[in-house]
XYZ file of C-alpha atoms in Angstrom:
431
model
C -66.558 64.573 17.871
C -68.423 63.746 14.749
C -68.356 67.512 14.032
C -64.769 67.750 14.511
C -64.324 64.750 11.977
C -66.440 66.566 9.695
C -65.059 69.947 9.758
C -61.364 67.841 9.600
C -62.880 66.305 6.160
C -64.229 69.627 4.733
C -60.975 71.212 5.388
C -59.051 68.271 3.582
C -61.399 68.694 0.857
C -61.170 72.251 0.469
C -57.494 72.444 0.386
C -57.698 69.552 -2.465
C -59.539 72.016 -4.560
C -57.438 74.786 -3.715
C -54.149 72.557 -4.647
C -56.432 71.735 -8.063
C -57.076 75.173 -8.865
C -54.049 77.059 -8.955
C -51.953 74.153 -10.330
C -51.105 73.999 -14.032
C -53.072 71.188 -14.988
C -56.197 72.420 -13.930
C -55.050 76.027 -15.882
C -54.078 73.662 -18.988
C -57.383 71.651 -19.006
C -59.520 74.783 -18.096
C -57.782 76.191 -21.318
C -58.465 73.234 -23.339
C -61.899 73.406 -22.518
C -62.182 77.031 -23.724
C -60.664 76.052 -26.789
C -62.640 73.171 -27.503
C -66.177 75.173 -26.951
C -64.884 78.166 -28.960
C -63.796 75.602 -32.026
C -67.618 73.916 -31.362
C -69.003 77.317 -31.451
C -67.254 78.139 -34.604
C -67.803 74.943 -36.289
C -71.758 74.986 -35.762
C -71.935 78.450 -37.245
C -69.914 77.539 -39.963
C -71.844 74.550 -41.039
C -75.012 76.496 -40.687
C -73.478 79.045 -42.976
C -72.073 76.704 -45.339
C -74.931 73.921 -45.809
C -77.610 74.633 -47.705
C -79.937 72.662 -46.176
C -78.976 74.071 -42.434
C -79.122 77.733 -43.407
C -82.022 77.930 -45.743
C -84.643 75.134 -44.454
C -86.151 72.738 -46.466
C -86.410 73.758 -49.835
C -87.866 71.977 -53.122
C -85.509 69.982 -54.736
C -83.280 66.482 -55.270
C -83.629 64.571 -51.557
C -86.413 66.776 -50.317
C -87.448 64.221 -48.330
C -84.276 64.363 -46.320
C -84.079 68.321 -45.925
C -86.442 68.397 -42.871
C -84.379 65.888 -41.074
C -81.434 67.510 -42.110
C -82.272 70.886 -41.104
C -84.081 69.934 -37.780
C -80.099 69.009 -36.282
C -79.440 72.466 -36.845
C -79.955 73.048 -33.042
C -77.735 70.001 -32.461
C -74.803 71.156 -34.033
C -73.237 72.940 -30.948
C -73.657 70.300 -28.333
C -72.362 67.713 -31.161
C -69.547 69.354 -31.863
C -68.587 70.183 -28.104
C -68.894 66.586 -27.119
C -66.414 65.541 -29.978
C -64.000 68.342 -29.531
C -63.636 68.060 -25.892
C -63.201 64.156 -26.409
C -60.032 65.520 -28.700
C -59.060 67.859 -26.275
C -58.929 64.879 -23.377
C -55.969 63.279 -25.390
C -54.296 66.072 -25.833
C -54.481 66.838 -21.900
C -53.673 63.572 -21.310
C -50.508 63.484 -23.848
C -49.622 67.455 -22.231
C -49.863 67.279 -18.531
C -50.998 63.217 -17.841
C -54.512 64.816 -16.555
C -58.144 65.253 -17.692
C -60.688 65.048 -15.340
C -61.894 68.647 -15.697
C -62.347 67.992 -19.174
C -64.391 64.569 -18.901
C -66.148 66.512 -16.463
C -67.196 69.422 -19.112
C -67.408 66.342 -22.096
C -70.470 64.863 -19.541
C -71.819 68.077 -19.032
C -71.730 68.371 -22.999
C -73.717 64.996 -23.237
C -76.308 65.974 -20.953
C -77.156 69.193 -22.733
C -76.933 67.244 -26.088
C -79.631 64.648 -24.901
C -81.821 67.536 -23.579
C -81.485 69.345 -26.482
C -82.562 66.219 -28.561
C -85.698 65.252 -26.255
C -86.759 68.681 -26.628
C -86.258 68.883 -30.463
C -87.477 65.474 -31.485
C -89.884 63.950 -28.851
C -93.513 65.488 -29.326
C -95.116 62.958 -27.032
C -95.947 64.788 -23.542
C -95.750 61.378 -21.582
C -92.346 60.443 -23.532
C -91.016 64.110 -23.386
C -91.357 63.808 -19.817
C -90.157 60.360 -19.509
C -86.946 61.332 -20.868
C -86.067 64.513 -19.272
C -87.103 63.554 -15.609
C -85.711 60.008 -15.555
C -83.763 59.463 -18.707
C -81.344 62.549 -18.421
C -80.653 61.832 -14.550
C -79.688 58.273 -15.204
C -77.555 59.510 -17.760
C -75.806 62.049 -15.885
C -75.086 59.431 -13.206
C -74.047 57.249 -15.550
C -71.880 59.502 -17.422
C -70.207 60.784 -14.057
C -69.796 57.083 -12.890
C -72.366 57.523 -9.815
C -75.008 55.212 -11.027
C -73.888 51.738 -9.471
C -73.525 54.108 -5.809
C -76.755 55.404 -5.834
C -78.219 52.204 -7.047
C -76.787 50.475 -3.912
C -77.690 53.291 -1.922
C -81.537 53.338 -2.841
C -81.433 49.527 -2.303
C -80.427 49.689 1.128
C -83.331 51.907 2.137
C -85.493 49.057 2.413
C -88.588 47.683 4.357
C -88.537 43.931 5.210
C -91.936 42.012 6.289
C -91.255 38.326 6.230
C -90.045 37.037 3.121
C -91.367 40.333 1.633
C -88.804 42.902 0.894
C -89.529 46.117 -0.430
C -86.649 48.741 -1.223
C -86.658 52.558 -2.153
C -84.751 51.194 -5.402
C -87.428 48.892 -6.090
C -90.141 51.501 -5.681
C -88.496 53.989 -7.731
C -87.929 51.174 -10.743
C -91.725 50.275 -10.234
C -92.627 53.786 -10.402
C -90.898 54.250 -13.380
C -91.743 51.100 -15.306
C -95.141 51.370 -14.015
C -95.836 54.382 -15.339
C -94.080 53.267 -19.118
C -96.202 49.839 -18.813
C -99.287 51.685 -18.210
C -98.991 54.464 -20.842
C -98.209 51.703 -23.493
C -101.319 49.290 -21.797
C -103.303 52.647 -22.316
C -101.886 52.892 -26.170
C -102.678 49.028 -26.811
C -105.696 49.003 -25.186
C -107.127 51.832 -27.177
C -105.466 50.502 -30.616
C -106.687 47.162 -29.582
C -110.409 47.913 -29.401
C -110.437 50.270 -32.259
C -109.283 47.082 -34.541
C -111.837 44.964 -33.054
C -114.603 47.090 -33.408
C -113.853 47.731 -37.022
C -113.743 44.123 -37.411
C -117.259 44.103 -39.614
C -116.972 40.517 -39.754
C -118.519 40.396 -36.370
C -121.864 41.686 -34.991
C -121.718 44.842 -32.763
C -122.310 42.700 -29.227
C -119.035 40.148 -30.610
C -117.112 42.927 -31.218
C -117.738 44.380 -27.899
C -117.488 41.064 -25.840
C -113.788 40.668 -27.384
C -113.197 44.190 -26.881
C -113.759 44.338 -22.848
C -111.970 40.809 -22.782
C -108.794 42.253 -24.641
C -109.053 44.940 -22.141
C -109.325 42.460 -19.090
C -106.460 40.358 -20.241
C -104.029 43.572 -21.106
C -104.512 45.142 -17.900
C -104.041 41.802 -15.904
C -100.885 41.195 -17.833
C -99.630 44.464 -17.138
C -100.281 44.049 -13.420
C -98.610 40.422 -13.201
C -95.547 41.864 -15.136
C -95.140 44.699 -12.300
C -95.436 42.588 -9.975
C -92.453 40.851 -11.372
C -90.522 43.843 -11.727
C -90.767 44.869 -8.099
C -89.308 41.343 -7.050
C -91.908 40.528 -5.154
C -92.496 36.573 -4.574
C -95.924 35.641 -5.598
C -95.894 32.813 -3.502
C -95.534 34.599 -0.507
C -98.225 37.042 -1.166
C -100.713 33.744 -1.663
C -101.947 33.756 2.335
C -102.042 37.632 2.267
C -104.222 37.361 -1.471
C -106.443 35.099 0.011
C -107.038 37.413 3.378
C -107.503 40.271 1.356
C -109.886 38.832 -1.512
C -111.830 37.736 1.358
C -112.287 41.686 2.764
C -112.767 42.930 -0.783
C -115.505 40.382 -0.929
C -117.094 41.563 1.923
C -116.335 45.394 1.501
C -116.669 45.220 -2.267
C -119.595 43.344 -2.938
C -121.476 45.766 -4.932
C -118.310 46.560 -7.067
C -117.594 42.795 -7.727
C -121.570 42.100 -8.412
C -121.484 44.995 -11.560
C -117.999 43.679 -12.513
C -119.670 39.950 -12.363
C -123.024 41.602 -13.903
C -120.993 43.631 -16.984
C -119.741 40.329 -17.886
C -122.640 38.455 -18.436
C -124.251 41.248 -20.060
C -121.359 41.117 -22.888
C -121.632 37.647 -22.734
C -125.576 36.649 -23.340
C -126.095 39.789 -25.597
C -129.233 41.161 -23.874
C -127.895 44.624 -24.692
C -125.660 46.167 -26.976
C -124.612 49.771 -27.922
C -126.557 51.681 -29.501
C -129.895 49.820 -28.271
C -132.841 52.020 -27.106
C -133.500 51.214 -23.340
C -136.025 51.837 -20.935
C -135.408 50.996 -17.048
C -138.122 49.751 -14.855
C -138.325 53.435 -12.941
C -139.661 55.053 -16.863
C -135.994 56.425 -17.422
C -135.025 55.929 -20.983
C -132.002 56.600 -23.416
C -130.005 54.836 -26.015
C -127.235 52.621 -24.752
C -123.741 54.755 -25.586
C -120.932 53.045 -23.223
C -121.204 49.383 -21.766
C -118.283 49.170 -19.187
C -117.216 46.525 -16.849
C -118.639 48.415 -13.974
C -121.849 50.151 -15.326
C -123.645 51.692 -18.320
C -124.107 54.748 -19.947
C -127.773 55.840 -21.127
C -128.058 59.328 -23.102
C -131.228 60.740 -23.189
C -132.461 63.055 -26.063
C -132.545 66.070 -23.568
C -128.397 65.557 -23.813
C -128.449 63.959 -20.073
C -126.401 61.155 -19.586
C -127.568 58.316 -16.942
C -125.317 56.077 -15.478
C -126.679 52.815 -14.624
C -124.959 49.978 -12.472
C -124.662 46.972 -14.726
C -126.642 44.971 -11.746
C -129.758 46.894 -12.589
C -129.612 44.676 -16.107
C -129.597 41.412 -14.261
C -131.897 42.176 -11.165
C -134.211 44.054 -12.903
C -136.853 44.263 -15.461
C -136.058 46.654 -18.626
C -137.475 47.038 -22.028
C -135.010 46.949 -25.056
C -136.743 48.849 -28.045
C -134.437 48.143 -30.476
C -132.279 44.735 -29.757
C -133.644 42.662 -32.907
C -135.679 45.358 -34.749
C -135.361 49.377 -35.102
C -138.714 49.557 -36.490
C -141.440 50.348 -33.815
C -145.140 50.771 -33.685
C -146.912 54.016 -31.908
C -150.703 54.984 -31.809
C -152.342 58.268 -31.561
C -155.893 59.158 -31.205
C -158.249 61.980 -32.319
C -162.228 62.852 -31.564
C -164.315 63.964 -34.506
C -168.176 65.138 -34.045
C -170.716 62.810 -33.726
C -172.361 64.493 -36.819
C -169.250 63.416 -39.289
C -169.846 60.680 -41.494
C -167.579 58.367 -40.007
C -167.174 55.831 -42.492
C -164.993 58.358 -44.846
C -162.601 59.343 -41.739
C -160.254 55.817 -41.773
C -159.684 56.328 -45.215
C -159.328 60.481 -45.323
C -156.669 59.837 -42.099
C -154.827 57.269 -43.580
C -154.358 58.589 -47.025
C -152.890 61.530 -45.195
C -150.445 59.558 -42.950
C -149.089 57.508 -45.422
C -147.108 60.228 -47.149
C -145.366 61.476 -44.185
C -141.685 60.267 -45.166
C -141.270 58.158 -42.171
C -144.510 56.032 -41.947
C -143.598 52.553 -43.012
C -145.715 50.476 -44.968
C -144.114 47.574 -43.465
C -144.449 45.247 -41.301
C -147.715 46.716 -41.381
C -149.707 49.716 -42.950
C -151.334 52.599 -41.217
C -154.637 51.729 -39.871
C -157.448 53.618 -38.430
C -160.218 52.415 -36.306
C -163.352 53.673 -33.758
C -161.754 53.205 -30.397
C -165.032 54.614 -28.391
C -167.666 56.599 -28.174
C -166.751 59.302 -25.650
C -168.613 62.377 -24.210
C -167.957 64.714 -26.794
C -167.420 62.865 -29.753
C -166.111 59.708 -31.511
C -162.668 58.386 -30.669
C -160.399 57.301 -33.694
C -157.025 55.341 -33.096
C -154.281 55.539 -35.830
C -151.711 52.941 -35.899
C -148.141 53.211 -37.724
C -144.654 51.893 -37.970
C -141.509 54.133 -38.356
C -137.772 53.207 -38.200
C -136.589 54.204 -34.821
C -137.784 55.844 -31.919
C -140.525 58.721 -31.903
C -138.309 61.002 -29.410
C -135.134 63.225 -30.028
C -134.520 64.463 -33.577
C -136.698 61.718 -34.954
C -140.124 63.426 -33.575
C -142.817 62.242 -35.912
C -146.125 61.924 -33.387
C -145.679 65.771 -33.189
C -145.730 65.794 -36.878
C -148.917 63.352 -37.723
C -150.960 65.557 -35.380
C -150.685 68.136 -37.338
C -151.342 66.360 -40.400
C -154.405 64.497 -38.559
C -155.881 68.356 -37.927
C -154.994 69.700 -41.302
C -156.853 67.009 -42.596
C -159.968 67.247 -40.720
C -159.833 70.886 -41.380
C -159.643 70.427 -44.857
C -162.623 67.972 -44.941
C -164.643 70.216 -42.606
C -164.865 67.656 -40.086
C -165.087 69.007 -36.406
C -162.964 68.160 -33.802
C -165.305 68.743 -30.768
C -164.686 70.058 -27.303
C -166.706 70.072 -24.162
C -169.765 71.858 -23.941
C -172.027 72.593 -21.293
C -175.595 73.968 -21.264
C -176.660 76.227 -17.965
C -179.938 76.361 -17.588
C -181.248 79.676 -14.869
C -184.434 78.934 -12.732
C -185.137 81.749 -10.299
C -182.043 82.672 -8.788
C -180.733 79.440 -8.986
C -178.124 78.229 -11.688
C -178.229 74.358 -12.389
C -175.960 72.913 -14.777
């Protein structure tokens, strides 16, 4: 029975279209469309050839700043002329044959083509371009054909209701569109806001990081609640559900919550900051490059990145080498033979070490002292201060060891090495 009804309706529609196709009004409107499009093509070509700014492109001269914008309108001439001339054709066909529905359809399509051309030519941002093409043009098409309200009502009728909560297909589409726009704007705003905060030289680096992270949290929280308002959910109806969900997340995502709270504590107590050289309890070291809400990133001198959960900086011990002062003290050892005049060694080595450009005289000058009497020689220790960490590009220890060796060699000071005396008694060798 339903198939017969559908067949009857289809036949009626086909007969209506056939009657339209053979009616004088249809031919009159089709002729008006053809004439309007021909005139639009002729007008766009005429303007392109006659207007210098459209023909030759931007050239130096009066109003040079406006000429690139004028030249960019070249691609819009035909669809723009089509829309205007089809509007005239509508009035002509209404006057002559008292119908203009076919011309209105042609004008609507011309508007869609005009919008698409303008979007492709003037909107360079990929997100905005895709949003306009895949959302703006379909909405504009539905609007110009008068189908937008019917489509909205149809989508709103497809809904899922649970108690006081009602979620429709229209609400989901609206959330997808506005959510994408809000989070895109949020990402841009977050990037600009954090850049502005981190460039405030009046604040120290730790204070800037605190404000930058707080700004990020507040921004995305505001976007989330705004998105809930857009979807139309009643926040009071979600109170009980949110409480139960919070308890579940508290047990299931305990580590994530712990790292999140630890990140806030680190930002507020200023124990570490971006740029500090950190040594963890397990011996791993690196420069703190990122301090995020869940984890932090340490960059090692061999090009690796160590991702450390924020909780480690709260629950375990670590060494911050550069928190208050970037200057560090280091020690090196070397050994001289027992027949050396050891009173001359400290002054000789200190004078050589101080000539290195990275060795500092403050807060203490280099110092050289006897450490012990070893098995093979006398062990000296040299202490020195440098600005930074003795690793990576700032490698100083290797240069100083070479300096010590050259200095001892120039002063004929022997560097001993273990030696053994072997005595042969009969057929047995005794060490």
